[in-house]
């Protein structure tokens, strides 16, 4: 080592540090740690989602399915006779009556975001009598995920507010109009 200092010797030796590869290794290691943290977070969120949901839905990707029913009590609906039923008094279908005449098969069901933009829509199915209650069912197969709060509007009635988590309930969501 004639006249060369130890630090100059390291610089000329072609070592990893001298070639600048140490910062690359650090960047790769940090990137891997961040990627693992993101994947772990997605898996953790996925474990926290209700049945029927997914981590991607909670994170704002994809869509989910929700079902529900409008429930009308006696005096709020008109029973419809099934012409094929025996005896003729066997009532199976129903629709809204009085101030509820707007609630019937074909009435629009809309899912709105917080500012009123329609995200998904469907129609009420035919009313079915269940224990003296008229049930008008609906299904929304593709509601965009990730909005947190949703407003569901039946016909021209004021919207009802639901959280995304509550819309994942297996039995659906229910409405008893005012």
GROMACS .gro file of C-alpha atoms in nm:
model
  178
    1UNK     CA    1   0.000   0.000   0.000
    2UNK     CA    2   0.258   0.247  -0.097
    3UNK     CA    3   0.127   0.595  -0.024
    4UNK     CA    4  -0.242   0.500  -0.033
    5UNK     CA    5  -0.459   0.566   0.269
    6UNK     CA    6  -0.706   0.300   0.389
    7UNK     CA    7  -1.004   0.508   0.275
    8UNK     CA    8  -0.859   0.550  -0.076
    9UNK     CA    9  -0.795   0.178  -0.087
   10UNK     CA   10  -1.166   0.110  -0.017
   11UNK     CA   11  -1.278   0.360  -0.278
   12UNK     CA   12  -1.063   0.198  -0.549
   13UNK     CA   13  -1.138  -0.158  -0.451
   14UNK     CA   14  -1.464  -0.185  -0.640
   15UNK     CA   15  -1.658  -0.272  -0.324
   16UNK     CA   16  -2.036  -0.273  -0.311
   17UNK     CA   17  -2.037   0.061  -0.132
   18UNK     CA   18  -1.797   0.205  -0.386
   19UNK     CA   19  -2.023   0.099  -0.673
   20UNK     CA   20  -2.330   0.257  -0.509
   21UNK     CA   21  -2.522  -0.069  -0.466
   22UNK     CA   22  -2.582  -0.030  -0.094
   23UNK     CA   23  -2.847   0.244  -0.146
   24UNK     CA   24  -3.020   0.022  -0.405
   25UNK     CA   25  -3.039  -0.263  -0.154
   26UNK     CA   26  -3.185  -0.029   0.106
   27UNK     CA   27  -3.447   0.097  -0.141
   28UNK     CA   28  -3.542  -0.260  -0.237
   29UNK     CA   29  -3.568  -0.363   0.129
   30UNK     CA   30  -3.785  -0.061   0.217
   31UNK     CA   31  -4.009  -0.127  -0.085
   32UNK     CA   32  -4.055  -0.490   0.019
   33UNK     CA   33  -4.144  -0.388   0.375
   34UNK     CA   34  -4.403  -0.138   0.245
   35UNK     CA   35  -4.549  -0.396   0.004
   36UNK     CA   36  -4.579  -0.653   0.284
   37UNK     CA   37  -4.748  -0.395   0.507
   38UNK     CA   38  -5.002  -0.312   0.234
   39UNK     CA   39  -5.077  -0.681   0.169
   40UNK     CA   40  -5.110  -0.742   0.543
   41UNK     CA   41  -5.346  -0.445   0.573
   42UNK     CA   42  -5.564  -0.572   0.288
   43UNK     CA   43  -5.578  -0.918   0.446
   44UNK     CA   44  -5.664  -0.768   0.787
   45UNK     CA   45  -5.940  -0.550   0.639
   46UNK     CA   46  -6.069  -0.855   0.453
   47UNK     CA   47  -6.095  -1.045   0.779
   48UNK     CA   48  -6.300  -0.759   0.927
   49UNK     CA   49  -6.559  -0.738   0.649
   50UNK     CA   50  -6.907  -0.883   0.699
   51UNK     CA   51  -7.025  -1.192   0.514
   52UNK     CA   52  -7.066  -1.123   0.146
   53UNK     CA   53  -6.813  -0.838   0.146
   54UNK     CA   54  -6.450  -0.836   0.057
   55UNK     CA   55  -6.143  -0.636   0.144
   56UNK     CA   56  -6.151  -0.480  -0.201
   57UNK     CA   57  -6.507  -0.358  -0.142
   58UNK     CA   58  -6.414  -0.193   0.187
   59UNK     CA   59  -6.114  -0.031   0.023
   60UNK     CA   60  -6.338   0.115  -0.246
   61UNK     CA   61  -6.303  -0.132  -0.530
   62UNK     CA   62  -6.571  -0.339  -0.694
   63UNK     CA   63  -6.933  -0.367  -0.597
   64UNK     CA   64  -7.164  -0.558  -0.368
   65UNK     CA   65  -7.519  -0.696  -0.374
   66UNK     CA   66  -7.792  -0.585  -0.138
   67UNK     CA   67  -8.155  -0.687  -0.099
   68UNK     CA   68  -8.443  -0.530   0.087
   69UNK     CA   69  -8.816  -0.494   0.127
   70UNK     CA   70  -9.078  -0.226   0.178
   71UNK     CA   71  -9.319  -0.338   0.451
   72UNK     CA   72  -9.679  -0.214   0.453
   73UNK     CA   73  -9.909  -0.283   0.749
   74UNK     CA   74 -10.284  -0.350   0.735
   75UNK     CA   75 -10.466  -0.039   0.613
   76UNK     CA   76 -10.162   0.067   0.407
   77UNK     CA   77 -10.210  -0.184   0.125
   78UNK     CA   78 -10.475  -0.338  -0.097
   79UNK     CA   79 -10.477  -0.715  -0.134
   80UNK     CA   80 -10.500  -0.842  -0.490
   81UNK     CA   81 -10.691  -1.159  -0.564
   82UNK     CA   82 -10.505  -1.428  -0.750
   83UNK     CA   83 -10.746  -1.524  -1.032
   84UNK     CA   84 -10.597  -1.873  -1.053
   85UNK     CA   85 -10.620  -1.944  -0.681
   86UNK     CA   86 -10.876  -2.185  -0.536
   87UNK     CA   87 -11.084  -2.064  -0.364
   88UNK     CA   88 -11.106  -1.720  -0.524
   89UNK     CA   89 -11.055  -1.553  -0.184
   90UNK     CA   90 -10.697  -1.683  -0.159
   91UNK     CA   91 -10.502  -1.355  -0.158
   92UNK     CA   92 -10.134  -1.369  -0.251
   93UNK     CA   93 -10.039  -1.028  -0.391
   94UNK     CA   94 -10.072  -0.672  -0.265
   95UNK     CA   95  -9.983  -0.310  -0.341
   96UNK     CA   96  -9.984   0.017  -0.150
   97UNK     CA   97 -10.317   0.191  -0.085
   98UNK     CA   98 -10.422   0.541   0.025
   99UNK     CA   99 -10.111   0.752   0.082
  100UNK     CA  100  -9.902   0.449  -0.022
  101UNK     CA  101 -10.044   0.397  -0.374
  102UNK     CA  102  -9.702   0.485  -0.515
  103UNK     CA  103  -9.560   0.166  -0.361
  104UNK     CA  104  -9.624  -0.121  -0.602
  105UNK     CA  105  -9.445  -0.356  -0.841
  106UNK     CA  106  -9.227  -0.149  -1.073
  107UNK     CA  107  -9.165   0.144  -0.836
  108UNK     CA  108  -8.804   0.261  -0.873
  109UNK     CA  109  -8.552   0.191  -0.597
  110UNK     CA  110  -8.241   0.409  -0.625
  111UNK     CA  111  -7.914   0.405  -0.434
  112UNK     CA  112  -7.768   0.755  -0.412
  113UNK     CA  113  -7.435   0.882  -0.287
  114UNK     CA  114  -7.410   1.162  -0.029
  115UNK     CA  115  -7.476   1.435  -0.288
  116UNK     CA  116  -7.763   1.261  -0.468
  117UNK     CA  117  -7.588   1.097  -0.764
  118UNK     CA  118  -7.759   0.769  -0.858
  119UNK     CA  119  -7.515   0.479  -0.807
  120UNK     CA  120  -7.754   0.189  -0.875
  121UNK     CA  121  -8.124   0.131  -0.932
  122UNK     CA  122  -8.382  -0.146  -0.948
  123UNK     CA  123  -8.758  -0.187  -0.919
  124UNK     CA  124  -8.985  -0.319  -0.648
  125UNK     CA  125  -9.111  -0.667  -0.723
  126UNK     CA  126  -9.476  -0.770  -0.688
  127UNK     CA  127  -9.613  -0.737  -0.337
  128UNK     CA  128  -9.650  -1.057  -0.136
  129UNK     CA  129  -9.864  -1.098   0.176
  130UNK     CA  130  -9.673  -1.236   0.473
  131UNK     CA  131  -9.854  -1.248   0.809
  132UNK     CA  132 -10.083  -0.954   0.728
  133UNK     CA  133  -9.790  -0.745   0.604
  134UNK     CA  134  -9.747  -0.653   0.239
  135UNK     CA  135  -9.383  -0.711   0.142
  136UNK     CA  136  -9.245  -0.550  -0.174
  137UNK     CA  137  -8.898  -0.695  -0.231
  138UNK     CA  138  -8.608  -0.559  -0.435
  139UNK     CA  139  -8.254  -0.660  -0.525
  140UNK     CA  140  -7.964  -0.432  -0.616
  141UNK     CA  141  -7.697  -0.666  -0.758
  142UNK     CA  142  -7.420  -0.414  -0.826
  143UNK     CA  143  -7.389  -0.128  -0.577
  144UNK     CA  144  -7.048   0.042  -0.611
  145UNK     CA  145  -6.844  -0.016  -0.296
  146UNK     CA  146  -6.643   0.233  -0.096
  147UNK     CA  147  -6.893   0.517  -0.043
  148UNK     CA  148  -6.942   0.452   0.329
  149UNK     CA  149  -7.290   0.607   0.350
  150UNK     CA  150  -7.567   0.547   0.100
  151UNK     CA  151  -7.915   0.695   0.058
  152UNK     CA  152  -8.185   0.460  -0.068
  153UNK     CA  153  -8.488   0.623  -0.224
  154UNK     CA  154  -8.811   0.434  -0.296
  155UNK     CA  155  -9.008   0.613  -0.569
  156UNK     CA  156  -9.030   0.984  -0.490
  157UNK     CA  157  -9.026   0.936  -0.114
  158UNK     CA  158  -8.750   1.087   0.102
  159UNK     CA  159  -8.435   0.873   0.106
  160UNK     CA  160  -8.328   0.652   0.396
  161UNK     CA  161  -7.960   0.654   0.495
  162UNK     CA  162  -7.762   0.331   0.542
  163UNK     CA  163  -7.397   0.246   0.599
  164UNK     CA  164  -7.220   0.009   0.362
  165UNK     CA  165  -7.179  -0.240   0.645
  166UNK     CA  166  -7.555  -0.243   0.716
  167UNK     CA  167  -7.626  -0.302   0.347
  168UNK     CA  168  -7.427  -0.628   0.367
  169UNK     CA  169  -7.678  -0.787   0.606
  170UNK     CA  170  -7.777  -1.132   0.476
  171UNK     CA  171  -8.148  -1.067   0.543
  172UNK     CA  172  -8.132  -0.731   0.368
  173UNK     CA  173  -8.260  -0.391   0.467
  174UNK     CA  174  -8.618  -0.302   0.550
  175UNK     CA  175  -8.833   0.005   0.500
  176UNK     CA  176  -9.152   0.093   0.683
  177UNK     CA  177  -9.265   0.412   0.507
  178UNK     CA  178  -9.392   0.705   0.712
   0.00000   0.00000   0.00000
